[in-house]
Amino acid sequence: MPLGGKSFHMRGFEESEVTLQRIEAIRALREQGIEPYGNRYDRTHSTAEAVALYRATVDPGAEKRETDSVKVAGRILSLRVMGKAAFGDLHDLEGSIQVYLKRDDLPEGVYNGLVKGLALGDIVGVEGPVFQTKTGEVSIHARSVTLLSKVINNLPPLKETEEPDGSIRRHYQFSDLELRYRQRYLDMILNRDVRESFRKRSRMVRIIRREMDRLGYLEVETPMMHHIAGGAAARPFITHHNALDLDLFLRIAPELHLKRLLVGGMEAVYEINRNFRNEGISIKHNPEFTMLEAYKAYGNRDTVMELTERLIATAVEELFESTKVTYQGVELDFARPWKRVTMLESIRQVTGLEVDIHEPVADLLRKAASVGLDLGPAETPGKIINTLFEEKVEPSLIQPTFVMDYPTEISPLARQRGDDPAWVERFELFIYGRELANGFTELNDPAEQYRRFEEQLLEREAGDEEAHEMDLDYVNALRCGMPPAGGVGIGIDRLAMILTDSPSIRDVILFPLLRPKE
RNA sequence: GAGCGGAUAGCUCAACCGGUAGAGCAGCGGCCUUUUAAGCCGUUGGUUCUGGGUUCGAGUCCCAGUCCGCUCACCA
């Protein structure tokens, strides 16, 4: 739709005095023959590169006081107009550079027609040599300015100054959490650390993929829409396929499909992708979240435990050039090897309690009560021990810790230990009291898997909505023979939280789920 | 799902016991050719989240609701 000529109105937007002025200004620019929404602009330098160029080519004693001309592009986030010259701060992904916009050094009409009307947030291209102002600020002396995008909305004002120690101090920050999450683009424009967090997350994922590739794992994609929501204990989202008139579930885990691939002959596979769980939202939970799941044929629990340690430690070492990371004021040390402890040992260490899964329930309940845990009489030994662990031990696991050996009854897909079928060969990784990863030796005995599913069905009938469903096709795959294997899931969002020092999972998910407004 | 807290100008926030709804920034106009939280002068801008109620009078008190945050529950 051609917008030239007259002002336009967009239904659904309540224009304010400011936005009406901006819309009128855009019309006026077009009348002058200035296109407010530019096309391709070939930058020669990022802002950081332009600064570096100046430092590299203009030495203090030389006669030459400026570099050759460069072209940069970005948003104007601060503008100081002083009569016939103006200074602006032009921000791009890497950083920012000051631009010096002098009327008499710009083409006729550009200063009055364009520069003086710049709004905070406008995207421009600036061409000119890099020099240093008398206050020492490396700046671009603009010889031309190209308008690339005019803002209509009145952006929150950004004021940031760099302290002598190099830290950025913000004034009048855009801080309303709801608006930040709802309008993430504004959050990213105005809060530099937000852009940094998401770049860091991206680098972290890239390191993990590279390591997986290096170890010979094949990256695959398995269905998001499942007939049976399996592979974890959680309530699913339901959706519907019209043509097939079929209810489907968004997957809660890719586990059962990835193991079908082991049956099919893939010996090492992984997937980094979304899972969906229809449960509460919290600082640690978003309904859709990203997991890495990996399976290694002929391996076991220890294979994937070592894999987990390697992936996370490598990411930490490369991102921080250290094994230490500070999270929420606590120093976490990822130097290998990490602490390993069995569930029973950890309970003994923290509570002093000697418990055993073959003890009578009454004894276990009494011991749990002695440390303040009042559990219902219907509990089973494995569940009591697990609750004891979750309530009393988990919060204390601050440094990276592998907890090994879990009760079979809460691990329906894991292989039992050879010496005691009440336990499975499983581990979970805890950091800062939070579960980061979960892995085990995969159960590849179809008859035993069938029996486990039947047990889960009983729990389901008893009211546990999250108990596993019977998946006969998966059992059929096991009947075709699955090699012994180790498998692991790593919570990518939670790892990103730790590596970006983010208090909430929403700070590492670009568009977290919120209720719609209105 | 429960408890607690919050919602006032574009942003960040004030408003005493219930008595004319304000400031800084941004916006607009003016001055200003090396500023950087630029400065100076002037100025616009409000359904105080929504709907009821109490009151001579409600941003403020009461009730209901919406949305957000925190804690808990849920979450292998």
Coordinates of C-alpha atoms (C1' of nucleotides) in Angstrom, one line a residue:
Chain A
M1 CA 0.0 0.0 0.0
P2 CA 1.5 3.3 -1.0
L3 CA 1.9 5.5 2.0
G4 CA 3.1 8.7 0.3
G5 CA 0.9 11.7 0.1
K6 CA -1.3 11.7 3.1
S7 CA -1.2 10.6 6.7
F8 CA -2.3 7.1 7.4
H9 CA -4.2 5.5 10.2
M10 CA -3.7 2.0 11.5
R11 CA -6.8 0.5 13.1
G12 CA -6.1 -1.1 16.5
F13 CA -3.7 1.5 17.5
E14 CA -4.6 4.4 19.7
E15 CA -2.4 7.2 18.5
S16 CA -1.0 9.6 21.1
E17 CA 0.0 13.2 20.5
V18 CA 3.6 12.0 20.0
T19 CA 2.8 9.2 17.5
L20 CA 0.5 11.6 15.5
Q21 CA 3.4 14.0 15.3
R22 CA 5.7 11.2 14.1
I23 CA 3.3 10.0 11.5
E24 CA 3.0 13.6 10.2
A25 CA 6.8 13.9 10.2
I26 CA 7.1 10.8 8.1
R27 CA 4.6 12.3 5.6
A28 CA 6.6 15.5 5.5
L29 CA 9.8 13.7 4.9
R30 CA 8.3 11.9 1.9
E31 CA 7.1 15.3 0.6
Q32 CA 10.7 16.5 0.7
G33 CA 11.8 13.4 -1.2
I34 CA 13.4 11.7 1.7
E35 CA 12.4 8.0 2.1
P36 CA 11.8 7.2 5.7
Y37 CA 12.2 3.5 5.3
G38 CA 15.5 2.8 3.5
N39 CA 16.7 -0.2 1.6
R40 CA 19.9 -2.0 1.7
Y41 CA 22.8 -0.2 3.3
D42 CA 26.3 -1.6 2.8
R43 CA 28.2 -1.0 6.0
T44 CA 31.9 -1.1 6.0
H45 CA 32.3 -1.4 9.7
S46 CA 30.4 -2.2 12.9
T47 CA 30.6 0.5 15.5
A48 CA 33.2 -1.5 17.4
E49 CA 35.2 -2.0 14.3
A50 CA 35.1 1.7 13.5
V51 CA 36.5 2.5 17.0
A52 CA 39.2 -0.1 16.5
L53 CA 40.1 1.3 13.1
Y54 CA 40.7 4.7 14.6
R55 CA 42.9 3.3 17.4
A56 CA 44.9 1.2 14.9
T57 CA 45.4 3.9 12.2
V58 CA 45.6 7.2 14.0
D59 CA 48.6 7.3 16.2
P60 CA 48.8 10.3 18.7
G61 CA 51.9 11.9 17.1
A62 CA 50.8 11.6 13.5
E63 CA 49.6 14.5 11.4
K64 CA 46.6 12.7 10.2
R65 CA 43.8 13.3 12.7
E66 CA 41.2 11.0 11.1
T67 CA 40.7 7.7 9.3
D68 CA 39.4 7.1 5.8
S69 CA 35.7 7.2 5.5
V70 CA 33.6 4.4 7.0
K71 CA 29.9 3.5 6.8
V72 CA 28.1 2.3 10.0
A73 CA 24.4 1.8 10.7
G74 CA 22.3 1.4 13.8
R75 CA 19.9 3.1 16.1
I76 CA 20.2 6.6 17.4
L77 CA 19.6 6.2 21.2
S78 CA 20.7 9.6 22.3
L79 CA 20.8 12.9 20.5
R80 CA 22.3 16.2 21.6
V81 CA 21.4 19.0 19.2
M82 CA 23.3 22.3 19.6
G83 CA 22.2 24.7 17.0
K84 CA 24.1 24.0 13.8
A85 CA 25.7 20.7 15.0
A86 CA 24.6 17.6 16.9
F87 CA 26.0 14.6 18.6
G88 CA 24.2 11.3 18.6
D89 CA 25.0 7.9 20.0
L90 CA 24.6 5.2 17.3
H91 CA 24.1 1.7 18.7
D92 CA 24.5 -1.6 16.8
L93 CA 24.8 -5.2 18.0
E94 CA 28.4 -4.9 19.0
G95 CA 28.3 -1.6 20.8
S96 CA 28.0 2.1 20.0
I97 CA 29.9 5.0 18.5
Q98 CA 29.2 8.7 18.7
V99 CA 28.3 10.5 15.5
Y100 CA 29.1 14.1 14.9
L101 CA 26.5 15.7 12.7
K102 CA 27.6 19.2 11.6
R103 CA 25.3 21.2 9.3
D104 CA 28.0 22.6 7.1
D105 CA 29.7 19.3 6.6
L106 CA 26.5 17.5 5.4
P107 CA 24.8 17.9 2.0
E108 CA 22.5 20.8 1.7
G109 CA 19.3 20.4 3.6
V110 CA 20.2 17.2 5.4
Y111 CA 20.8 18.8 8.7
N112 CA 17.6 20.8 9.0
G113 CA 15.5 18.3 7.1
L114 CA 16.6 15.1 8.6
V115 CA 19.1 15.4 11.5
K116 CA 17.1 17.9 13.6
G117 CA 14.0 15.7 13.3
L118 CA 15.7 12.5 14.4
A119 CA 13.8 10.6 17.1
L120 CA 15.3 8.3 19.7
G121 CA 15.2 4.9 18.1
D122 CA 15.5 6.0 14.4
I123 CA 17.8 3.7 12.4
V124 CA 20.3 5.5 10.2
G125 CA 23.4 4.9 8.2
V126 CA 26.2 7.3 8.7
E127 CA 29.2 7.8 6.5
G128 CA 32.4 9.7 7.3
P129 CA 35.9 9.5 8.7
V130 CA 36.5 8.5 12.3
F131 CA 38.1 11.2 14.5
Q132 CA 38.4 12.1 18.1
T133 CA 36.6 15.0 19.7
K134 CA 38.4 17.4 22.0
T135 CA 36.9 15.6 24.9
G136 CA 38.5 12.4 23.6
E137 CA 35.4 10.6 22.3
V138 CA 36.1 8.6 19.2
S139 CA 33.4 9.7 16.8
I140 CA 32.3 9.6 13.2
H141 CA 32.4 13.0 11.5
A142 CA 29.3 12.5 9.3
R143 CA 29.5 13.5 5.6
S144 CA 26.2 11.8 4.8
V145 CA 23.3 10.5 6.8
T146 CA 20.8 7.9 5.3
L147 CA 17.5 7.3 7.0
L148 CA 16.9 3.6 7.2
S149 CA 13.9 3.5 9.5
K150 CA 11.8 6.1 11.3
V151 CA 10.2 5.1 14.6
I152 CA 6.6 6.0 15.3
N153 CA 6.4 4.9 18.9
N154 CA 8.0 7.0 21.5
L155 CA 10.7 4.8 22.9
P156 CA 11.6 5.0 26.5
P157 CA 14.6 7.3 26.9
L158 CA 17.9 5.5 27.5
K159 CA 20.6 7.1 29.5
E160 CA 23.7 5.2 30.2
T161 CA 27.1 6.3 31.2
E162 CA 30.3 4.4 31.4
E163 CA 31.9 4.5 34.8
P164 CA 35.7 4.8 35.2
D165 CA 35.8 1.1 36.0
G166 CA 34.2 0.3 32.7
S167 CA 30.8 -0.7 34.0
I168 CA 27.7 0.8 32.4
R169 CA 25.5 2.8 34.7
R170 CA 21.9 3.3 33.5
H171 CA 19.6 6.1 34.2
Y172 CA 15.9 5.9 33.8
Q173 CA 16.1 2.3 32.8
F174 CA 13.2 0.5 31.0
S175 CA 12.5 -1.9 33.8
D176 CA 8.8 -2.9 33.9
L177 CA 9.1 -6.7 33.8
E178 CA 5.7 -7.2 32.1
L179 CA 6.5 -4.7 29.4
R180 CA 9.9 -6.2 28.9
Y181 CA 8.6 -9.7 28.4
R182 CA 5.6 -8.6 26.3
Q183 CA 7.7 -6.3 24.1
R184 CA 11.0 -8.1 24.1
Y185 CA 12.1 -6.0 21.1
L186 CA 12.0 -2.9 23.2
D187 CA 13.8 -4.7 26.0
M188 CA 16.5 -5.7 23.6
I189 CA 16.8 -2.2 22.1
L190 CA 17.2 -0.6 25.5
N191 CA 18.9 -3.2 27.8
R192 CA 22.2 -4.2 26.5
D193 CA 22.6 -7.1 29.0
V194 CA 19.5 -8.7 27.6
R195 CA 21.1 -8.8 24.1
E196 CA 24.2 -10.1 25.7
S197 CA 22.3 -12.9 27.5
F198 CA 20.8 -14.2 24.3
R199 CA 24.0 -14.0 22.4
K200 CA 25.7 -16.0 25.2
R201 CA 22.9 -18.6 25.1
S202 CA 23.4 -18.9 21.4
R203 CA 27.2 -19.4 21.8
M204 CA 26.6 -22.0 24.5
V205 CA 24.3 -24.0 22.3
R206 CA 26.7 -23.8 19.4
I207 CA 29.5 -25.2 21.6
I208 CA 27.3 -28.1 22.7
R209 CA 26.4 -28.9 19.1
R210 CA 30.0 -28.8 18.1
E211 CA 31.0 -31.1 20.9
M212 CA 28.2 -33.5 20.0
D213 CA 29.2 -33.5 16.4
R214 CA 32.8 -34.0 17.3
L215 CA 31.9 -37.1 19.4
G216 CA 30.0 -38.6 16.4
Y217 CA 26.5 -38.0 17.5
L218 CA 24.0 -37.5 14.7
E219 CA 21.5 -34.6 15.2
V220 CA 17.9 -35.6 14.4
E221 CA 14.5 -34.1 14.6
T222 CA 11.6 -36.3 15.9
P223 CA 7.9 -35.4 16.1
M224 CA 6.5 -32.6 18.2
M225 CA 3.0 -34.0 17.8
H226 CA 2.5 -37.3 19.5
H227 CA -0.3 -39.9 19.7
I228 CA 0.9 -40.8 23.2
A229 CA 2.7 -38.2 25.3
G230 CA 5.5 -40.3 26.8
G231 CA 9.1 -40.1 27.9
A232 CA 8.4 -38.1 31.0
A233 CA 5.9 -37.7 33.8
A234 CA 4.0 -34.5 33.0
R235 CA 0.6 -33.4 31.7
P236 CA 0.6 -32.6 28.0
F237 CA -1.0 -30.0 25.8
I238 CA -3.7 -31.3 23.5
T239 CA -4.1 -30.2 19.9
H240 CA -6.2 -31.4 17.0
H241 CA -5.6 -32.5 13.4
N242 CA -8.7 -31.5 11.3
A243 CA -8.2 -33.7 8.2
L244 CA -7.6 -36.8 10.3
D245 CA -10.1 -35.7 13.0
L246 CA -7.4 -36.7 15.5
D247 CA -6.5 -35.4 18.9
L248 CA -2.7 -35.2 19.3
F249 CA -0.4 -34.2 22.2
L250 CA 2.5 -31.8 22.0
R251 CA 5.4 -33.8 23.1
I252 CA 6.6 -33.8 26.7
A253 CA 9.9 -35.5 25.7
P254 CA 11.5 -36.9 22.6
E255 CA 12.9 -39.9 24.5
L256 CA 10.8 -42.8 23.1
H257 CA 11.3 -41.7 19.5
L258 CA 15.0 -41.2 19.9
K259 CA 15.3 -44.8 21.3
R260 CA 13.3 -46.1 18.4
L261 CA 16.2 -44.7 16.3
L262 CA 18.7 -46.8 18.3
V263 CA 16.6 -49.8 17.4
G264 CA 16.8 -48.7 13.8
G265 CA 20.6 -48.7 13.9
M266 CA 21.6 -45.2 14.8
E267 CA 24.3 -45.6 17.3
A268 CA 24.6 -42.1 18.7
V269 CA 21.8 -39.5 18.3
Y270 CA 20.8 -36.3 19.8
E271 CA 18.1 -33.6 19.5
I272 CA 18.1 -30.1 20.8
N273 CA 14.5 -28.9 20.7
R274 CA 11.4 -27.9 22.5
N275 CA 9.3 -29.8 25.0
F276 CA 5.9 -28.8 26.1
R277 CA 4.5 -29.4 29.6
N278 CA 1.1 -28.3 30.7
E279 CA 2.0 -27.3 34.2
G280 CA 2.7 -24.3 36.4
I281 CA 4.9 -21.4 35.4
S282 CA 7.6 -20.4 37.8
I283 CA 11.0 -18.8 37.9
K284 CA 12.4 -22.3 36.8
H285 CA 9.5 -23.4 34.5
N286 CA 8.2 -22.2 31.2
P287 CA 5.5 -24.3 29.5
E288 CA 7.7 -24.7 26.4
F289 CA 11.4 -25.2 27.1
T290 CA 14.4 -26.6 25.4
M291 CA 16.1 -29.9 26.1
L292 CA 19.1 -31.6 24.7
E293 CA 18.5 -35.4 24.7
A294 CA 21.3 -37.7 23.6
Y295 CA 21.5 -41.5 23.3
K296 CA 24.6 -43.6 22.9
A297 CA 24.3 -47.3 21.9
Y298 CA 26.5 -49.7 23.8
G299 CA 27.0 -47.1 26.5
N300 CA 25.4 -46.8 29.9
R301 CA 24.6 -44.3 32.7
D302 CA 28.3 -43.5 33.2
T303 CA 28.8 -42.9 29.5
V304 CA 26.2 -40.1 29.4
M305 CA 27.2 -38.8 32.9
E306 CA 30.7 -38.2 31.5
L307 CA 29.2 -36.7 28.3
T308 CA 27.1 -34.3 30.5
E309 CA 30.2 -33.3 32.4
R310 CA 32.2 -32.7 29.3
L311 CA 29.5 -30.7 27.5
I312 CA 28.8 -28.3 30.3
A313 CA 32.4 -28.0 31.5
T314 CA 33.5 -27.2 27.9
A315 CA 30.9 -24.5 27.5
V316 CA 31.9 -23.0 30.8
E317 CA 35.6 -23.1 30.0
E318 CA 35.1 -21.5 26.5
L319 CA 32.6 -18.9 27.5
F320 CA 34.4 -17.8 30.7
E321 CA 38.0 -18.8 30.1
S322 CA 37.8 -20.3 33.6
T323 CA 36.1 -23.2 35.4
K324 CA 34.4 -20.7 37.7
V325 CA 31.1 -19.0 37.2
T326 CA 29.3 -16.6 39.6
Y327 CA 25.6 -17.2 39.7
Q328 CA 23.5 -14.9 41.8
G329 CA 26.5 -14.1 44.0
V330 CA 27.5 -17.7 44.5
E331 CA 30.7 -19.0 43.0
L332 CA 30.2 -22.3 41.1
D333 CA 33.2 -24.3 40.2
F334 CA 32.9 -26.6 37.2
A335 CA 36.5 -28.0 37.4
R336 CA 36.3 -31.7 36.5
P337 CA 35.6 -34.2 37.9
W338 CA 32.4 -33.1 39.6
K339 CA 31.2 -34.6 42.9
R340 CA 29.4 -37.9 42.6
V341 CA 27.3 -39.3 45.3
T342 CA 24.5 -41.9 45.5
M343 CA 21.0 -40.9 46.6
L344 CA 21.3 -42.8 49.9
E345 CA 24.7 -41.4 50.7
S346 CA 23.5 -37.9 50.1
I347 CA 20.6 -38.4 52.4
R348 CA 22.9 -39.8 55.1
Q349 CA 25.3 -36.9 54.7
V350 CA 22.7 -34.2 54.9
T351 CA 20.2 -35.6 57.4
G352 CA 22.2 -38.3 59.2
L353 CA 19.5 -40.8 58.4
E354 CA 20.3 -44.4 57.5
V355 CA 17.6 -45.5 55.1
D356 CA 17.1 -48.4 52.9
I357 CA 14.7 -49.2 50.1
H358 CA 13.9 -52.6 51.6
E359 CA 12.9 -51.2 54.9
P360 CA 9.2 -51.5 56.0
V361 CA 7.2 -48.4 55.0
A362 CA 6.4 -47.7 58.6
D363 CA 10.1 -47.4 59.5
L364 CA 10.8 -45.1 56.6
L365 CA 7.8 -42.9 57.5
R366 CA 9.0 -42.7 61.1
K367 CA 12.5 -41.7 59.9
A368 CA 11.0 -39.1 57.5
A369 CA 8.9 -37.7 60.3
S370 CA 12.0 -37.4 62.5
V371 CA 13.4 -34.8 60.1
G372 CA 10.0 -33.0 59.8
L373 CA 8.5 -34.7 56.8
D374 CA 4.9 -35.8 57.3
L375 CA 4.0 -38.2 54.5
G376 CA 0.8 -40.0 53.8
P377 CA 0.5 -43.7 54.7
A378 CA 0.0 -44.7 51.0
E379 CA 3.6 -44.0 50.2
T380 CA 5.9 -46.6 48.9
P381 CA 9.6 -47.0 49.9
G382 CA 11.0 -45.6 46.7
K383 CA 8.7 -42.6 46.9
I384 CA 9.5 -41.9 50.5
I385 CA 13.2 -42.0 49.8
N386 CA 12.8 -39.8 46.8
T387 CA 10.8 -37.2 48.7
L388 CA 13.3 -37.3 51.5
F389 CA 16.0 -36.5 48.9
E390 CA 14.0 -33.8 47.2
E391 CA 13.0 -32.0 50.3
K392 CA 16.1 -32.3 52.4
V393 CA 19.1 -32.8 50.0
E394 CA 18.4 -31.1 46.7
P395 CA 18.5 -27.5 48.0
S396 CA 21.9 -28.2 49.5
L397 CA 23.5 -29.3 46.2
I398 CA 25.0 -26.0 45.1
Q399 CA 28.2 -27.0 43.4
P400 CA 27.8 -29.3 40.4
T401 CA 26.9 -32.7 41.8
F402 CA 25.9 -36.0 40.2
V403 CA 23.4 -37.9 42.3
M404 CA 23.3 -41.6 41.3
D405 CA 21.0 -44.6 41.8
Y406 CA 17.3 -43.8 41.9
P407 CA 14.3 -46.0 43.0
T408 CA 13.0 -48.1 40.1
E409 CA 9.4 -47.2 40.8
I410 CA 10.0 -43.5 39.9
S411 CA 12.1 -44.4 36.8
P412 CA 9.9 -46.5 34.4
L413 CA 12.3 -46.3 31.5
A414 CA 15.6 -47.0 33.2
R415 CA 17.4 -50.3 33.6
Q416 CA 17.7 -51.8 37.0
R417 CA 20.9 -52.4 38.7
G418 CA 22.2 -55.9 38.4
D419 CA 22.7 -56.3 42.1
D420 CA 19.3 -54.9 43.2
P421 CA 16.2 -54.4 41.0
A422 CA 14.8 -51.9 43.4
W423 CA 17.3 -49.4 42.1
V424 CA 18.0 -48.2 38.6
E425 CA 21.3 -47.1 37.0
R426 CA 20.4 -43.4 36.8
F427 CA 21.8 -40.0 37.7
E428 CA 20.6 -36.5 38.0
L429 CA 22.8 -33.4 37.9
F430 CA 22.2 -30.6 40.4
I431 CA 23.6 -27.1 40.3
Y432 CA 22.5 -24.4 42.7
G433 CA 19.9 -26.7 44.1
R434 CA 18.3 -27.2 40.7
E435 CA 18.0 -30.2 38.5
L436 CA 19.9 -29.6 35.3
A437 CA 20.2 -33.0 33.8
N438 CA 18.8 -36.5 34.1
G439 CA 20.3 -39.7 32.5
F440 CA 20.3 -43.4 32.8
T441 CA 21.1 -46.7 31.4
E442 CA 18.2 -47.4 29.1
L443 CA 15.9 -50.3 29.7
N444 CA 16.0 -52.5 26.6
D445 CA 14.1 -55.6 27.9
P446 CA 10.7 -55.4 26.2
A447 CA 9.0 -57.7 28.8
E448 CA 10.3 -55.6 31.7
Q449 CA 9.4 -52.4 29.9
Y450 CA 5.9 -53.7 29.4
R451 CA 5.6 -54.6 33.1
R452 CA 6.8 -51.1 34.0
F453 CA 4.2 -49.5 31.8
E454 CA 1.5 -51.7 33.5
E455 CA 2.7 -50.4 36.9
Q456 CA 2.4 -46.9 35.6
L457 CA -1.2 -47.6 34.4
L458 CA -2.1 -48.7 37.9
E459 CA -0.8 -45.4 39.2
R460 CA -2.7 -43.6 36.6
E461 CA -5.9 -45.4 37.7
A462 CA -5.1 -44.4 41.2
G463 CA -5.3 -40.8 40.2
D464 CA -1.7 -39.9 39.1
E465 CA -2.4 -37.9 35.9
E466 CA 1.3 -37.7 35.2
A467 CA 2.0 -41.5 35.3
H468 CA 3.2 -42.9 32.1
E469 CA 0.9 -44.3 29.5
M470 CA 1.3 -47.7 27.9
D471 CA 3.1 -47.3 24.5
L472 CA 2.7 -50.6 22.7
D473 CA 4.5 -49.3 19.6
Y474 CA 7.5 -48.5 21.8
V475 CA 7.4 -52.0 23.3
N476 CA 7.2 -53.4 19.8
A477 CA 10.4 -51.5 18.9
L478 CA 12.1 -53.0 21.9
R479 CA 10.9 -56.5 20.8
C480 CA 12.9 -55.9 17.6
G481 CA 16.0 -55.5 19.8
M482 CA 17.5 -52.3 21.1
P483 CA 21.2 -52.2 21.9
P484 CA 22.1 -51.4 25.5
A485 CA 22.5 -47.7 25.7
G486 CA 22.9 -44.7 27.9
G487 CA 20.6 -41.6 27.5
V488 CA 20.5 -38.2 29.0
G489 CA 18.5 -35.0 28.9
I490 CA 20.0 -31.6 29.7
G491 CA 17.9 -28.6 30.4
I492 CA 19.2 -26.0 28.0
D493 CA 17.3 -23.1 29.5
R494 CA 18.4 -23.8 33.0
L495 CA 22.0 -24.1 31.9
A496 CA 21.6 -20.8 30.1
M497 CA 20.3 -19.2 33.3
I498 CA 23.4 -20.2 35.2
L499 CA 25.8 -19.1 32.4
T500 CA 24.1 -15.8 32.0
D501 CA 23.5 -15.2 35.7
S502 CA 19.8 -14.9 35.1
P503 CA 17.5 -15.2 38.1
S504 CA 14.5 -16.3 36.0
I505 CA 14.0 -18.7 33.1
R506 CA 12.1 -15.9 31.4
D507 CA 15.4 -14.0 31.1
V508 CA 16.8 -16.7 28.8
I509 CA 13.6 -17.4 26.7
L510 CA 13.1 -14.7 24.1
F511 CA 9.3 -14.8 24.3
P512 CA 8.1 -16.5 27.5
L513 CA 4.5 -17.4 27.8
L514 CA 2.3 -14.7 29.2
R515 CA -1.4 -14.2 29.4
P516 CA -2.6 -12.1 26.5
K517 CA -3.5 -8.5 27.4
E518 CA -7.2 -7.5 26.9
Chain B
rG1 C1' -4.7 -23.5 42.2
rA2 C1' -3.6 -20.5 47.2
rG3 C1' -1.3 -16.3 49.9
rC4 C1' 1.2 -11.6 49.7
rG5 C1' 2.5 -7.3 46.9
rG6 C1' 1.8 -4.1 42.6
rA7 C1' -0.8 -1.3 38.4
rU8 C1' -0.8 7.0 38.4
rA9 C1' 1.8 11.1 31.7
rG10 C1' 5.6 7.6 26.4
rC11 C1' 9.6 5.9 30.6
rU12 C1' 11.0 6.0 36.0
rC13 C1' 8.4 7.5 40.1
rA14 C1' 5.8 11.2 43.8
rA15 C1' 1.0 12.6 45.8
rC16 C1' 0.8 13.2 54.3
rC17 C1' -5.5 11.9 57.8
rG18 C1' -10.1 11.2 52.0
rG19 C1' -9.7 17.7 50.0
rU20 C1' -7.5 21.4 42.8
rA21 C1' -3.0 14.7 40.2
rG22 C1' 3.0 16.4 40.3
rA23 C1' 8.5 15.9 39.2
rG24 C1' 12.7 14.2 36.2
rC25 C1' 13.5 12.3 31.5
rA26 C1' 11.2 12.1 26.2
rG27 C1' 8.0 15.0 23.2
rC28 C1' 6.9 20.1 21.0
rG29 C1' 8.7 25.5 20.2
rG30 C1' 13.0 28.9 20.8
rC31 C1' 18.6 29.9 21.6
rC32 C1' 23.1 27.4 21.0
rU33 C1' 28.9 24.7 15.4
rU34 C1' 33.1 19.6 20.1
rU35 C1' 28.5 17.6 23.3
rU36 C1' 28.2 13.1 25.9
rA37 C1' 22.6 12.1 31.9
rA38 C1' 24.7 18.7 27.1
rG39 C1' 22.8 23.5 28.8
rC40 C1' 19.2 27.7 29.1
rC41 C1' 13.9 29.6 28.2
rG42 C1' 9.0 28.3 27.2
rU43 C1' 5.3 24.4 26.6
rU44 C1' 2.0 20.0 25.5
rG45 C1' 0.6 15.6 27.7
rG46 C1' -3.9 12.0 32.6
rU47 C1' -10.5 7.1 31.6
rU48 C1' -4.9 7.3 38.3
rC49 C1' -6.0 -1.0 35.3
rU50 C1' -11.7 -2.1 34.8
rG51 C1' -16.6 -2.2 37.1
rG52 C1' -19.4 -1.2 41.3
rG53 C1' -19.9 0.9 46.4
rU54 C1' -19.1 4.4 50.8
rU55 C1' -18.7 9.8 51.0
rC56 C1' -20.3 16.7 50.3
rG57 C1' -15.7 14.9 48.0
rA58 C1' -12.0 8.8 46.2
rG59 C1' -5.4 8.0 43.0
rU60 C1' -6.2 7.2 48.4
rC61 C1' -11.4 3.6 51.9
rC62 C1' -14.7 -1.1 50.8
rC63 C1' -16.3 -5.2 47.2
rA64 C1' -15.7 -7.8 42.6
rG65 C1' -12.7 -8.6 38.3
rU66 C1' -8.2 -8.2 34.8
rC67 C1' -3.0 -8.4 34.2
rC68 C1' 2.0 -8.6 36.3
rG69 C1' 5.7 -9.9 40.2
rC70 C1' 7.2 -12.9 44.5
rU71 C1' 6.3 -17.2 47.6
rC72 C1' 3.9 -21.8 47.9
rA73 C1' 1.6 -25.9 45.4
rC74 C1' 2.5 -28.4 40.8
rC75 C1' 7.0 -29.8 38.1
rA76 C1' 11.2 -37.6 37.9

